[in-house]
Coordinates of C-alpha atoms in Angstrom, one line a residue:
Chain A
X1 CA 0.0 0.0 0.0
X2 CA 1.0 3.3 -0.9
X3 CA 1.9 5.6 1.8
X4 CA 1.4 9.2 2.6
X5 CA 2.5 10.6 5.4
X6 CA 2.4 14.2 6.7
X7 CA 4.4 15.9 9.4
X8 CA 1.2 17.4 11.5
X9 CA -2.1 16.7 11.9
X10 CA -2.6 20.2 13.1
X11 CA -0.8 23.4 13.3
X12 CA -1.1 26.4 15.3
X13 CA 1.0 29.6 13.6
X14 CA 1.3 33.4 14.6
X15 CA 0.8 35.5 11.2
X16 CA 4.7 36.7 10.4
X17 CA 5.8 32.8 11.0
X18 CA 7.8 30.9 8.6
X19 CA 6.0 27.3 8.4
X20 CA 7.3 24.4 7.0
X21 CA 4.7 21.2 6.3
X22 CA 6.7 18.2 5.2
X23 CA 5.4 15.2 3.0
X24 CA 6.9 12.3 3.0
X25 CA 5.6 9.0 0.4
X26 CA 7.1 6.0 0.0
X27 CA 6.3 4.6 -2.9
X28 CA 9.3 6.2 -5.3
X29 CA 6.8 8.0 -7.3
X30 CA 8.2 11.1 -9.1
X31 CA 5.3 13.6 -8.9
X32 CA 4.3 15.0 -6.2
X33 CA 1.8 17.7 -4.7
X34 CA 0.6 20.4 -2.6
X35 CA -3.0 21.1 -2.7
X36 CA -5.1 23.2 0.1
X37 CA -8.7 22.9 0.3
X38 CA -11.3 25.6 1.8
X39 CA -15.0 25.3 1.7
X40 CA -16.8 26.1 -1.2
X41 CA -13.5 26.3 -2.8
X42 CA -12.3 22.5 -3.5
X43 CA -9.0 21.6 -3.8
X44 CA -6.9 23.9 -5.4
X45 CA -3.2 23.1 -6.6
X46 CA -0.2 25.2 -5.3
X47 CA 2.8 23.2 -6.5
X48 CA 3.9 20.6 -8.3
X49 CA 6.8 18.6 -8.8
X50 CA 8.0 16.2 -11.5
X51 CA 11.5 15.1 -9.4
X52 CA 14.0 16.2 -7.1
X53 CA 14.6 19.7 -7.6
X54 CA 12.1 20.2 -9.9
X55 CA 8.9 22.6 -9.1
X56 CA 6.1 24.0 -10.9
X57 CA 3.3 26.8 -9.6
X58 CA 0.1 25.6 -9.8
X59 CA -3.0 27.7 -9.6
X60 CA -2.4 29.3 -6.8
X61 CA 1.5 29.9 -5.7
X62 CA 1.2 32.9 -4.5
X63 CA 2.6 33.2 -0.7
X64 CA 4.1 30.0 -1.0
X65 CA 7.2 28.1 -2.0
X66 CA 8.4 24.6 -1.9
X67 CA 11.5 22.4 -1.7
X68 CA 12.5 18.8 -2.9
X69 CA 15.7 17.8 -2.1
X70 CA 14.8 14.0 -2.0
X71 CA 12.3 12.2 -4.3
X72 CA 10.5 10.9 -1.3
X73 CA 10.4 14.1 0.5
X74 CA 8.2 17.6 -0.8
X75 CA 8.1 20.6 1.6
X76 CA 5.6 23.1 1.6
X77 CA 6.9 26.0 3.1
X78 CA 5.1 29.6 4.4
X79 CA 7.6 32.2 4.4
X80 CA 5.7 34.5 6.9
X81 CA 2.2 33.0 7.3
X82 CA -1.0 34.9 7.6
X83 CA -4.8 34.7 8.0
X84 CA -5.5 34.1 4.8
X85 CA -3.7 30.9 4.6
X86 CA -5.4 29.0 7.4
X87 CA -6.4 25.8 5.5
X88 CA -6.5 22.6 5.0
X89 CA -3.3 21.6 3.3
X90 CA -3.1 18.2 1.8
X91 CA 0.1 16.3 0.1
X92 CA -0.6 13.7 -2.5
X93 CA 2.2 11.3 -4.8
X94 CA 1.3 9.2 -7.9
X95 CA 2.9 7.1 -9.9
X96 CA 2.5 5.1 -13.2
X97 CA -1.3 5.8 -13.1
X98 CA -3.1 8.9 -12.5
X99 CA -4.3 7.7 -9.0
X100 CA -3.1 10.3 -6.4
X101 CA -2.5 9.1 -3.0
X102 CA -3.3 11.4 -0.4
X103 CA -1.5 12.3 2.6
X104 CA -4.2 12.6 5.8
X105 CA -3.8 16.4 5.4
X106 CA -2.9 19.4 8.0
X107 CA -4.7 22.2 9.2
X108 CA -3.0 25.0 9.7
X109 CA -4.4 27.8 11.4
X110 CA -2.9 30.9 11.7
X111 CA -3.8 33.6 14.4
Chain B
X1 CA -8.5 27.1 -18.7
X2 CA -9.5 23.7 -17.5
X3 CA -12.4 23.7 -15.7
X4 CA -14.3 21.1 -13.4
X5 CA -18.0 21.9 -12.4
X6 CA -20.0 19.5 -10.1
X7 CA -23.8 19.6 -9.2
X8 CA -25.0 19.7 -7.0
X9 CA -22.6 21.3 -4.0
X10 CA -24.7 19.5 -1.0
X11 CA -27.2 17.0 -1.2
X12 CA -29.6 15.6 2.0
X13 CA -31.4 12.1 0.9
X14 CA -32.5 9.2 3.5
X15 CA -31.0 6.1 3.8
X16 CA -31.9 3.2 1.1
X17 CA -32.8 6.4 -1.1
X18 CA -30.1 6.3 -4.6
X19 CA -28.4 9.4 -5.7
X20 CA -26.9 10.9 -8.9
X21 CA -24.1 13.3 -8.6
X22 CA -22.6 15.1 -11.5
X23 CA -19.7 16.2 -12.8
X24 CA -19.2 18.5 -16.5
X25 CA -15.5 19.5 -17.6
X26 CA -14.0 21.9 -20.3
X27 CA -10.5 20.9 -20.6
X28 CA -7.9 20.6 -22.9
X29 CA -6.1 17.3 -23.9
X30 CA -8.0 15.2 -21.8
X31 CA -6.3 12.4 -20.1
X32 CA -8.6 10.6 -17.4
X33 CA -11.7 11.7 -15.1
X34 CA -11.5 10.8 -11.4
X35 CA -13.7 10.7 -8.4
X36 CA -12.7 10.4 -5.0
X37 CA -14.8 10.2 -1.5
X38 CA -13.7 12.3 1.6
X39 CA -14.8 12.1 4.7
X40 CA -12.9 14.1 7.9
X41 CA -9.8 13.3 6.5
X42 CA -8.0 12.6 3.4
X43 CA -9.9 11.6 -0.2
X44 CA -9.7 8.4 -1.1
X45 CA -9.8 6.8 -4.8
X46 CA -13.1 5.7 -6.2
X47 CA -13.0 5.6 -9.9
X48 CA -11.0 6.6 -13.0
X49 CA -12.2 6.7 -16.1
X50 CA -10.8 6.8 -19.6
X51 CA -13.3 5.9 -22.3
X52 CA -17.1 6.5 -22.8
X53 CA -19.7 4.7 -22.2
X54 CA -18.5 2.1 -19.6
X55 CA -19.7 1.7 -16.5
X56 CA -17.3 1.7 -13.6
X57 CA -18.9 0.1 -10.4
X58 CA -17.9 -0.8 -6.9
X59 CA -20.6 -2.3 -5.0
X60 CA -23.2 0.0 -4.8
X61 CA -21.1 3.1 -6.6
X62 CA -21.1 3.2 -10.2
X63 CA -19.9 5.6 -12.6
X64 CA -19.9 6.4 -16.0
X65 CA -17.9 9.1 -18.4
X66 CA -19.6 10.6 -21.2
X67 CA -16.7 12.2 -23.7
X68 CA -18.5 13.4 -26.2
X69 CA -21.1 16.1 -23.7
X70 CA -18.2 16.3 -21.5
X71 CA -19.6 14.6 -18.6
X72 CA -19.9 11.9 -15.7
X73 CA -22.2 11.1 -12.8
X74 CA -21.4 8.9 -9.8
X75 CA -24.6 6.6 -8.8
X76 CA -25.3 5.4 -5.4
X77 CA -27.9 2.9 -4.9
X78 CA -29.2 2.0 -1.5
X79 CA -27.8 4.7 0.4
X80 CA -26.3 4.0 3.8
X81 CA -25.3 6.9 6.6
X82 CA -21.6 5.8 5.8
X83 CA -21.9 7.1 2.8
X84 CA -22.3 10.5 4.1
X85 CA -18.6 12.5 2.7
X86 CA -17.9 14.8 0.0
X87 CA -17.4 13.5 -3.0
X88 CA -14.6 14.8 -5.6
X89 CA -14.3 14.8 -9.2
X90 CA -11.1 15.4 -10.8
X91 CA -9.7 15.9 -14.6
X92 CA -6.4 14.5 -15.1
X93 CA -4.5 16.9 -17.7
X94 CA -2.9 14.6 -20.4
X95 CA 0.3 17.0 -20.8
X96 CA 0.9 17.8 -17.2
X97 CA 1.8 14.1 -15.7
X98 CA -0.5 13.6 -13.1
X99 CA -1.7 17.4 -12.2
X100 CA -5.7 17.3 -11.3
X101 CA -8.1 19.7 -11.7
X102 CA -10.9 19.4 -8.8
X103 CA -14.7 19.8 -8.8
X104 CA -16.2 21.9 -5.5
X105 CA -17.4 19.0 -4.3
X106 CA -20.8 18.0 -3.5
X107 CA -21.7 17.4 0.1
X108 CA -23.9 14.6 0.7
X109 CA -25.8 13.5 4.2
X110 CA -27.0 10.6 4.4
X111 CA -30.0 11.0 6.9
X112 CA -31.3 7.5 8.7

């Protein structure tokens, strides 16, 4: 079975924090993802990234960067957090198929 | 731009009643159409689909992709409270390896 994990479950940020949510898969799949889901809104893609060192902007980059330094390992990282990026933030791999596996997500709240 | 539009957003049926939920796409090189279930955590896989016209089904799930209106529903039959989650639909963009383009969502409550 694929796995997915992510680093937190929940987070609890001040706005002006730097934030780093880690995703880790073990599966050796090459693509990897950052989504964040609100109500209303769905999930909507922030980056991508095809292998290690490789990244992409999705539809929604702004605020954000990330980092993959290892192919099992995609970092979503908040350079100074603020309100408007209390979410749900959800990691997903996939591999030869266009299945995505999910990670069990993290919400981040930012105060 | 790809787009992925799903009706309707919530949905409140009793159990042992069946429901349709719908899914309509505009998208550019088309790859694969998926739907996922989520419940208080993560989605999980249901269906892909890749060609027209057959019928994907899992118990009492089905779904089916039409390519030429540039649609698919997701049938459940006998509803059970478990069933209550959001259901996702997703289009798979042929030239972008794996990238997904999500639905809203529709929310549906299974009542008992």
């Amino acid at each position: 079975d694929v796995k997915v994990t992510q680093s937190s479950r929940y987070l609890v940020k001040r706005t002006g924090e730097k934030v780093f949510l880690e995703c880790v898969q073990d599966m050796d799949h090459e693509n990897m993802f950052w989504y964040r889901q609100d109500p209303g809104l769905g999930l909507r893609l922030i980056y991508f990234s095809y292998d290690v060192k490789m990244k992409e902007k999705g539809d929604i980059p702004e605020g954000y960067s990330v980092s993959r330094e290892k192919k099992e390992r995609f970092s979503l990282i908040l350079e100074s957090a603020s309100t408007n990026q209390t979410s749900m933030y959800l990691c997903a791999s996939v591999g030869s198929t266009d299945e995505q596996y999910f990670g069990p997500g993290t919400r981040l709240t930012v105060t | 731009e790809d787009k992925v539009v799903q009706s309707p957003l919530s949905l409140v049926v009793h159990e042992g009643d069946t429901v349709t939920l719908n899914c309509s796409y505009e998208v550019t090189n088309f790859r694969s159409l998926l739907w996922y279930k989520q419940e208080k955590k993560a989605p999980t896989f249901l269906f892909m689909l890749t060609s027209s016209g057959i019928e994907k089904k899992s118990g009492r799930l089905s779904s089916i992709l039409d390519k030429k209106e540039l649609f698919s529903i997701l049938n459940i039959t006998a509803t059970q409270t478990g069933d209550s989650a959001i259901y996702l639909c997703a289009h798979c963009n042929y030239n972008q390896g794996g990238k997904l383009i999500f639905g809203q969502g529709t929310e549906l409550s299974v009542k008992p």
